[in-house]
Amino acid sequence: MAESRKTRDRILIRDLRLRTIVGLNDWEREKRQEVVINITLHADLRPAGRSDQIGDSINYRSLTKAVIAHVEESSHYLVEAMAEKIAEIAIRDHGAPAAEVRVEKPGALRFADSVGVEIVRTREDFADSGSR
């Protein structure tokens, strides 16, 4: 019960718009496309709320900088792989106990505003894997 209480708090990073190489088709590999990223970090925010100190929270500014650097430098074939790497950055590199990551490609499908994936990962998902 104590752990479920901890994960009710969330940090939200909404509608981060970046340009990257992503896709399977040759034309998708030649020109950067826009992706929209949403990240929800699950963490116990009570210590930060009490102390008013960033050291007691997840620094979402440094996390966002790391995500931007990764996405802009990457060239994934699948948005699933991009979402997985973003979750790993949030959890492994920035200490989030759990993360929900949504990656969308606006205009990827005719007649649809966007298409994308949403994943949920926890520390356990990266516990036995090495750095990628």
mmCIF file of C-alpha atoms in Angstrom:
data_model
loop_
_atom_site.group_PDB
_atom_site.id
_atom_site.type_symbol
_atom_site.label_atom_id
_atom_site.label_comp_id
_atom_site.label_asym_id
_atom_site.label_seq_id
_atom_site.Cartn_x
_atom_site.Cartn_y
_atom_site.Cartn_z
ATOM 1 C CA MET A 1 0.000 0.000 0.000
ATOM 2 C CA ALA A 2 2.804 2.437 0.793
ATOM 3 C CA GLU A 3 4.337 1.987 -2.673
ATOM 4 C CA SER A 4 0.993 2.596 -4.422
ATOM 5 C CA ARG A 5 0.659 5.855 -2.438
ATOM 6 C CA LYS A 6 4.054 6.971 -3.653
ATOM 7 C CA THR A 7 3.169 6.487 -7.299
ATOM 8 C CA ARG A 8 -0.015 8.564 -7.205
ATOM 9 C CA ASP A 9 2.069 11.740 -7.507
ATOM 10 C CA ARG A 10 3.040 12.717 -11.024
ATOM 11 C CA ILE A 11 5.230 15.132 -12.942
ATOM 12 C CA LEU A 12 3.795 15.966 -16.362
ATOM 13 C CA ILE A 13 5.745 16.999 -19.450
ATOM 14 C CA ARG A 14 3.221 17.771 -22.158
ATOM 15 C CA ASP A 15 3.386 18.207 -25.937
ATOM 16 C CA LEU A 16 7.139 18.363 -26.378
ATOM 17 C CA ARG A 17 7.505 18.920 -30.138
ATOM 18 C CA LEU A 18 10.753 17.767 -31.685
ATOM 19 C CA ARG A 19 12.077 16.882 -35.131
ATOM 20 C CA THR A 20 13.848 13.591 -35.769
ATOM 21 C CA ILE A 21 14.403 10.776 -38.217
ATOM 22 C CA VAL A 22 11.797 8.094 -37.542
ATOM 23 C CA GLY A 23 10.059 5.582 -39.763
ATOM 24 C CA LEU A 24 10.481 2.544 -41.978
ATOM 25 C CA ASN A 25 10.145 4.070 -45.437
ATOM 26 C CA ASP A 26 13.129 5.464 -47.360
ATOM 27 C CA TRP A 27 11.570 8.926 -47.546
ATOM 28 C CA GLU A 28 11.099 8.907 -43.750
ATOM 29 C CA ARG A 29 14.820 8.205 -43.304
ATOM 30 C CA GLU A 30 15.846 11.244 -45.399
ATOM 31 C CA LYS A 31 14.017 14.128 -43.746
ATOM 32 C CA ARG A 32 13.293 14.955 -40.125
ATOM 33 C CA GLN A 33 9.680 14.671 -39.054
ATOM 34 C CA GLU A 34 7.855 16.182 -36.125
ATOM 35 C CA VAL A 35 7.079 13.990 -33.157
ATOM 36 C CA VAL A 36 5.020 14.971 -30.131
ATOM 37 C CA ILE A 37 6.133 13.514 -26.811
ATOM 38 C CA ASN A 38 4.235 13.355 -23.539
ATOM 39 C CA ILE A 39 5.872 12.029 -20.391
ATOM 40 C CA THR A 40 4.264 11.294 -17.048
ATOM 41 C CA LEU A 41 6.711 10.529 -14.260
ATOM 42 C CA HIS A 42 5.367 8.665 -11.244
ATOM 43 C CA ALA A 43 7.223 9.531 -8.058
ATOM 44 C CA ASP A 44 6.698 10.342 -4.406
ATOM 45 C CA LEU A 45 6.697 14.152 -4.464
ATOM 46 C CA ARG A 46 5.981 14.609 -0.751
ATOM 47 C CA PRO A 47 9.654 15.158 0.205
ATOM 48 C CA ALA A 48 10.003 17.936 -2.408
ATOM 49 C CA GLY A 49 6.702 19.450 -1.357
ATOM 50 C CA ARG A 50 7.917 19.629 2.223
ATOM 51 C CA SER A 51 11.492 20.776 1.577
ATOM 52 C CA ASP A 52 11.028 22.987 -1.498
ATOM 53 C CA GLN A 53 14.359 21.575 -2.763
ATOM 54 C CA ILE A 54 14.951 20.189 -6.287
ATOM 55 C CA GLY A 55 17.199 17.491 -4.816
ATOM 56 C CA ASP A 56 14.083 15.909 -3.318
ATOM 57 C CA SER A 57 12.324 15.677 -6.692
ATOM 58 C CA ILE A 58 13.040 14.677 -10.274
ATOM 59 C CA ASN A 59 14.627 17.538 -12.170
ATOM 60 C CA TYR A 60 12.287 17.675 -15.146
ATOM 61 C CA ARG A 61 14.355 20.368 -16.816
ATOM 62 C CA SER A 62 17.468 18.189 -17.009
ATOM 63 C CA LEU A 63 15.323 15.200 -18.009
ATOM 64 C CA THR A 64 13.731 17.207 -20.825
ATOM 65 C CA LYS A 65 17.166 18.318 -22.047
ATOM 66 C CA ALA A 66 18.303 14.679 -22.133
ATOM 67 C CA VAL A 67 15.178 13.617 -24.032
ATOM 68 C CA ILE A 68 15.623 16.448 -26.551
ATOM 69 C CA ALA A 69 19.273 15.504 -27.092
ATOM 70 C CA HIS A 70 18.416 11.845 -27.599
ATOM 71 C CA VAL A 71 15.461 12.388 -29.919
ATOM 72 C CA GLU A 72 17.150 15.001 -32.093
ATOM 73 C CA GLU A 73 20.274 12.830 -32.477
ATOM 74 C CA SER A 74 18.487 9.494 -32.946
ATOM 75 C CA SER A 75 17.110 7.771 -35.999
ATOM 76 C CA HIS A 76 14.685 5.114 -34.792
ATOM 77 C CA TYR A 77 12.663 2.979 -37.161
ATOM 78 C CA LEU A 78 9.765 2.653 -34.721
ATOM 79 C CA VAL A 79 8.112 5.098 -32.342
ATOM 80 C CA GLU A 80 7.945 2.127 -29.964
ATOM 81 C CA ALA A 81 11.757 2.099 -29.761
ATOM 82 C CA MET A 82 11.861 5.856 -29.239
ATOM 83 C CA ALA A 83 9.322 5.623 -26.415
ATOM 84 C CA GLU A 84 11.284 2.788 -24.788
ATOM 85 C CA LYS A 85 14.513 4.805 -24.828
ATOM 86 C CA ILE A 86 12.766 7.888 -23.396
ATOM 87 C CA ALA A 87 11.355 5.764 -20.555
ATOM 88 C CA GLU A 88 14.821 4.351 -19.909
ATOM 89 C CA ILE A 89 16.305 7.865 -19.743
ATOM 90 C CA ALA A 90 13.607 8.922 -17.252
ATOM 91 C CA ILE A 91 14.011 5.883 -15.036
ATOM 92 C CA ARG A 92 17.652 4.872 -15.274
ATOM 93 C CA ASP A 93 19.284 8.288 -15.704
ATOM 94 C CA HIS A 94 16.888 10.547 -13.777
ATOM 95 C CA GLY A 95 15.568 8.303 -11.019
ATOM 96 C CA ALA A 96 11.856 8.109 -11.843
ATOM 97 C CA PRO A 97 10.314 4.983 -10.282
ATOM 98 C CA ALA A 98 7.923 4.702 -13.237
ATOM 99 C CA ALA A 99 7.150 6.558 -16.449
ATOM 100 C CA GLU A 100 4.397 6.703 -19.009
ATOM 101 C CA VAL A 101 5.652 7.841 -22.400
ATOM 102 C CA ARG A 102 3.544 8.717 -25.432
ATOM 103 C CA VAL A 103 5.185 9.376 -28.794
ATOM 104 C CA GLU A 104 3.046 10.518 -31.703
ATOM 105 C CA LYS A 105 3.747 11.289 -35.355
ATOM 106 C CA PRO A 106 1.335 14.003 -36.532
ATOM 107 C CA GLY A 107 0.026 13.414 -40.036
ATOM 108 C CA ALA A 108 1.478 9.893 -40.319
ATOM 109 C CA LEU A 109 -1.882 8.476 -41.377
ATOM 110 C CA ARG A 110 -4.227 10.012 -43.878
ATOM 111 C CA PHE A 111 -7.387 11.330 -42.206
ATOM 112 C CA ALA A 112 -5.833 11.074 -38.704
ATOM 113 C CA ASP A 113 -4.355 13.931 -36.691
ATOM 114 C CA SER A 114 -1.590 11.627 -35.497
ATOM 115 C CA VAL A 115 -0.630 8.062 -34.738
ATOM 116 C CA GLY A 116 1.503 6.923 -31.862
ATOM 117 C CA VAL A 117 2.186 4.648 -28.953
ATOM 118 C CA GLU A 118 1.959 4.948 -25.203
ATOM 119 C CA ILE A 119 4.036 2.738 -22.931
ATOM 120 C CA VAL A 120 4.343 2.316 -19.178
ATOM 121 C CA ARG A 121 7.658 1.252 -17.675
ATOM 122 C CA THR A 122 9.000 0.837 -14.137
ATOM 123 C CA ARG A 123 12.454 0.376 -12.618
ATOM 124 C CA GLU A 124 11.950 -3.374 -12.815
ATOM 125 C CA ASP A 125 11.781 -3.151 -16.612
ATOM 126 C CA PHE A 126 15.378 -1.880 -16.714
ATOM 127 C CA ALA A 127 16.780 -3.673 -13.671
ATOM 128 C CA ASP A 128 18.773 -6.360 -15.476
ATOM 129 C CA SER A 129 19.524 -4.683 -18.803
ATOM 130 C CA GLY A 130 22.800 -2.888 -19.419
ATOM 131 C CA SER A 131 23.141 0.574 -20.907
ATOM 132 C CA ARG A 132 22.017 0.687 -24.514
#
